[in-house]
Amino acid sequence: LTTRASIFLVTHYQELTELAGLYPAVDNYFFQVQHAISDARGSRSIISTHILSKGKCEEKFYGLKLAELTCIPQVIVSEARRIAEIISFRQKISREKTTHAHEETMVYRLAHKLIQAASNSKL
């Protein structure tokens, strides 16, 4: 791999992909995965091809997608998907609350600094 990057990071935290919107030197790449099922020699196998692509991965619950291709019973995969969606929803609500609280804090700090500046000015 020849690159001039100062940092190469691999993560499952989708929140980190937002850094590309804040810093022009940050680029997101992800692996697109293509699966093929092979029934060679009487045994079933999954062949995965990984393709490096620019952008951020939109795939949610990759492990569940992979589980669907295996011999794991569908009832287990369905229950796991249901639980994963509940957790994902709760995390989304939590992030929205955190963002709103952060915005309120920043507005308060700005107002406080403006009041301090006004009281310290000679106008």
PDB file of C-alpha atoms in Angstrom:
ATOM      1  CA  LEU A   1       0.000   0.000   0.000  1.00  0.00           C
ATOM      2  CA  THR A   2       1.565   3.269  -1.069  1.00  0.00           C
ATOM      3  CA  THR A   3      -0.010   6.305   0.531  1.00  0.00           C
ATOM      4  CA  ARG A   4       1.019   9.669   1.845  1.00  0.00           C
ATOM      5  CA  ALA A   5      -1.524   9.539   4.662  1.00  0.00           C
ATOM      6  CA  SER A   6      -0.364  10.458   8.115  1.00  0.00           C
ATOM      7  CA  ILE A   7      -3.111   8.329   9.676  1.00  0.00           C
ATOM      8  CA  PHE A   8      -4.865   5.226   8.448  1.00  0.00           C
ATOM      9  CA  LEU A   9      -7.802   4.255  10.659  1.00  0.00           C
ATOM     10  CA  VAL A  10     -10.241   1.379  10.511  1.00  0.00           C
ATOM     11  CA  THR A  11     -13.364   1.561  12.638  1.00  0.00           C
ATOM     12  CA  HIS A  12     -16.953   0.452  12.966  1.00  0.00           C
ATOM     13  CA  TYR A  13     -17.970   3.794  14.503  1.00  0.00           C
ATOM     14  CA  GLN A  14     -19.995   5.579  11.842  1.00  0.00           C
ATOM     15  CA  GLU A  15     -19.777   8.829  13.817  1.00  0.00           C
ATOM     16  CA  LEU A  16     -16.101   9.167  12.849  1.00  0.00           C
ATOM     17  CA  THR A  17     -17.064   9.469   9.183  1.00  0.00           C
ATOM     18  CA  GLU A  18     -18.483  12.905  10.004  1.00  0.00           C
ATOM     19  CA  LEU A  19     -14.916  14.203  10.431  1.00  0.00           C
ATOM     20  CA  ALA A  20     -14.637  14.432   6.642  1.00  0.00           C
ATOM     21  CA  GLY A  21     -17.187  17.260   6.763  1.00  0.00           C
ATOM     22  CA  LEU A  22     -15.133  19.153   9.314  1.00  0.00           C
ATOM     23  CA  TYR A  23     -11.589  18.634   8.038  1.00  0.00           C
ATOM     24  CA  PRO A  24     -10.687  18.945   4.344  1.00  0.00           C
ATOM     25  CA  ALA A  25      -7.699  16.606   4.726  1.00  0.00           C
ATOM     26  CA  VAL A  26      -9.934  13.721   5.889  1.00  0.00           C
ATOM     27  CA  ASP A  27     -11.232  11.233   3.335  1.00  0.00           C
ATOM     28  CA  ASN A  28     -13.486   8.264   3.980  1.00  0.00           C
ATOM     29  CA  TYR A  29     -13.038   4.908   2.295  1.00  0.00           C
ATOM     30  CA  PHE A  30     -14.850   1.654   2.876  1.00  0.00           C
ATOM     31  CA  PHE A  31     -14.921  -1.871   1.569  1.00  0.00           C
ATOM     32  CA  GLN A  32     -17.859  -2.889  -0.568  1.00  0.00           C
ATOM     33  CA  VAL A  33     -18.393  -6.586  -0.039  1.00  0.00           C
ATOM     34  CA  GLN A  34     -19.792  -8.950  -2.634  1.00  0.00           C
ATOM     35  CA  HIS A  35     -20.739 -12.441  -1.508  1.00  0.00           C
ATOM     36  CA  ALA A  36     -21.006 -15.539  -3.653  1.00  0.00           C
ATOM     37  CA  ILE A  37     -22.155 -18.924  -2.426  1.00  0.00           C
ATOM     38  CA  SER A  38     -20.269 -21.955  -3.677  1.00  0.00           C
ATOM     39  CA  ASP A  39     -21.402 -25.579  -3.414  1.00  0.00           C
ATOM     40  CA  ALA A  40     -18.070 -27.101  -4.404  1.00  0.00           C
ATOM     41  CA  ARG A  41     -17.306 -30.679  -3.344  1.00  0.00           C
ATOM     42  CA  GLY A  42     -20.593 -31.145  -1.545  1.00  0.00           C
ATOM     43  CA  SER A  43     -20.029 -28.423   1.032  1.00  0.00           C
ATOM     44  CA  ARG A  44     -21.438 -24.942   0.955  1.00  0.00           C
ATOM     45  CA  SER A  45     -19.048 -22.009   1.327  1.00  0.00           C
ATOM     46  CA  ILE A  46     -19.288 -18.248   1.077  1.00  0.00           C
ATOM     47  CA  ILE A  47     -16.750 -16.365  -1.004  1.00  0.00           C
ATOM     48  CA  SER A  48     -16.393 -12.658  -0.178  1.00  0.00           C
ATOM     49  CA  THR A  49     -14.785 -10.133  -2.479  1.00  0.00           C
ATOM     50  CA  HIS A  50     -13.797  -6.787  -0.963  1.00  0.00           C
ATOM     51  CA  ILE A  51     -13.543  -3.652  -3.129  1.00  0.00           C
ATOM     52  CA  LEU A  52     -12.073  -0.435  -1.701  1.00  0.00           C
ATOM     53  CA  SER A  53     -14.390   2.488  -2.484  1.00  0.00           C
ATOM     54  CA  LYS A  54     -14.398   6.190  -1.625  1.00  0.00           C
ATOM     55  CA  GLY A  55     -17.097   7.483   0.680  1.00  0.00           C
ATOM     56  CA  LYS A  56     -18.664   6.098   3.831  1.00  0.00           C
ATOM     57  CA  CYS A  57     -20.290   2.737   4.226  1.00  0.00           C
ATOM     58  CA  GLU A  58     -24.062   2.843   4.411  1.00  0.00           C
ATOM     59  CA  GLU A  59     -24.334  -0.852   5.293  1.00  0.00           C
ATOM     60  CA  LYS A  60     -25.988  -1.372   8.655  1.00  0.00           C
ATOM     61  CA  PHE A  61     -25.778  -4.633  10.524  1.00  0.00           C
ATOM     62  CA  TYR A  62     -23.164  -6.247   8.294  1.00  0.00           C
ATOM     63  CA  GLY A  63     -22.811  -9.182  10.688  1.00  0.00           C
ATOM     64  CA  LEU A  64     -26.527  -9.906  10.412  1.00  0.00           C
ATOM     65  CA  LYS A  65     -26.356  -9.779   6.635  1.00  0.00           C
ATOM     66  CA  LEU A  66     -23.534 -12.288   6.749  1.00  0.00           C
ATOM     67  CA  ALA A  67     -25.451 -14.458   9.235  1.00  0.00           C
ATOM     68  CA  GLU A  68     -28.360 -14.645   6.780  1.00  0.00           C
ATOM     69  CA  LEU A  69     -26.039 -16.302   4.264  1.00  0.00           C
ATOM     70  CA  THR A  70     -24.956 -18.983   6.730  1.00  0.00           C
ATOM     71  CA  CYS A  71     -26.783 -21.909   8.292  1.00  0.00           C
ATOM     72  CA  ILE A  72     -27.864 -19.895  11.350  1.00  0.00           C
ATOM     73  CA  PRO A  73     -31.630 -20.396  11.803  1.00  0.00           C
ATOM     74  CA  GLN A  74     -33.718 -17.535  10.416  1.00  0.00           C
ATOM     75  CA  VAL A  75     -35.587 -17.119  13.708  1.00  0.00           C
ATOM     76  CA  ILE A  76     -32.304 -16.290  15.477  1.00  0.00           C
ATOM     77  CA  VAL A  77     -31.208 -13.856  12.756  1.00  0.00           C
ATOM     78  CA  SER A  78     -34.632 -12.153  12.833  1.00  0.00           C
ATOM     79  CA  GLU A  79     -34.515 -11.748  16.615  1.00  0.00           C
ATOM     80  CA  ALA A  80     -30.947 -10.417  16.451  1.00  0.00           C
ATOM     81  CA  ARG A  81     -32.009  -7.917  13.764  1.00  0.00           C
ATOM     82  CA  ARG A  82     -34.964  -6.775  15.894  1.00  0.00           C
ATOM     83  CA  ILE A  83     -32.696  -6.222  18.916  1.00  0.00           C
ATOM     84  CA  ALA A  84     -30.057  -4.437  16.783  1.00  0.00           C
ATOM     85  CA  GLU A  85     -32.699  -2.057  15.401  1.00  0.00           C
ATOM     86  CA  ILE A  86     -33.922  -1.227  18.922  1.00  0.00           C
ATOM     87  CA  ILE A  87     -30.364  -0.504  20.063  1.00  0.00           C
ATOM     88  CA  SER A  88     -29.692   1.567  16.934  1.00  0.00           C
ATOM     89  CA  PHE A  89     -32.865   3.610  17.507  1.00  0.00           C
ATOM     90  CA  ARG A  90     -31.940   4.254  21.148  1.00  0.00           C
ATOM     91  CA  GLN A  91     -28.439   5.347  20.145  1.00  0.00           C
ATOM     92  CA  LYS A  92     -29.884   7.729  17.547  1.00  0.00           C
ATOM     93  CA  ILE A  93     -32.194   9.330  20.147  1.00  0.00           C
ATOM     94  CA  SER A  94     -29.290   9.619  22.587  1.00  0.00           C
ATOM     95  CA  ARG A  95     -27.084  11.304  19.944  1.00  0.00           C
ATOM     96  CA  GLU A  96     -29.868  13.768  19.091  1.00  0.00           C
ATOM     97  CA  LYS A  97     -30.315  14.680  22.772  1.00  0.00           C
ATOM     98  CA  THR A  98     -26.557  15.088  23.211  1.00  0.00           C
ATOM     99  CA  THR A  99     -26.331  17.314  20.125  1.00  0.00           C
ATOM    100  CA  HIS A 100     -29.214  19.490  21.341  1.00  0.00           C
ATOM    101  CA  ALA A 101     -27.678  19.826  24.821  1.00  0.00           C
ATOM    102  CA  HIS A 102     -24.305  20.727  23.279  1.00  0.00           C
ATOM    103  CA  GLU A 103     -25.926  23.421  21.110  1.00  0.00           C
ATOM    104  CA  GLU A 104     -27.699  24.899  24.150  1.00  0.00           C
ATOM    105  CA  THR A 105     -24.426  24.950  26.085  1.00  0.00           C
ATOM    106  CA  MET A 106     -22.642  26.729  23.234  1.00  0.00           C
ATOM    107  CA  VAL A 107     -25.400  29.358  22.967  1.00  0.00           C
ATOM    108  CA  TYR A 108     -25.217  29.935  26.735  1.00  0.00           C
ATOM    109  CA  ARG A 109     -21.425  30.313  26.630  1.00  0.00           C
ATOM    110  CA  LEU A 110     -21.627  32.731  23.702  1.00  0.00           C
ATOM    111  CA  ALA A 111     -24.281  34.814  25.477  1.00  0.00           C
ATOM    112  CA  HIS A 112     -22.180  34.845  28.636  1.00  0.00           C
ATOM    113  CA  LYS A 113     -19.086  36.017  26.724  1.00  0.00           C
ATOM    114  CA  LEU A 114     -21.082  38.724  24.940  1.00  0.00           C
ATOM    115  CA  ILE A 115     -22.406  39.994  28.256  1.00  0.00           C
ATOM    116  CA  GLN A 116     -18.871  40.002  29.687  1.00  0.00           C
ATOM    117  CA  ALA A 117     -17.558  41.841  26.623  1.00  0.00           C
ATOM    118  CA  ALA A 118     -20.338  44.422  26.849  1.00  0.00           C
ATOM    119  CA  SER A 119     -19.739  45.046  30.552  1.00  0.00           C
ATOM    120  CA  ASN A 120     -15.956  45.376  29.975  1.00  0.00           C
ATOM    121  CA  SER A 121     -16.250  47.689  26.993  1.00  0.00           C
ATOM    122  CA  LYS A 122     -15.879  51.472  27.289  1.00  0.00           C
ATOM    123  CA  LEU A 123     -18.929  52.227  25.151  1.00  0.00           C
TER     124      LEU A 123
END
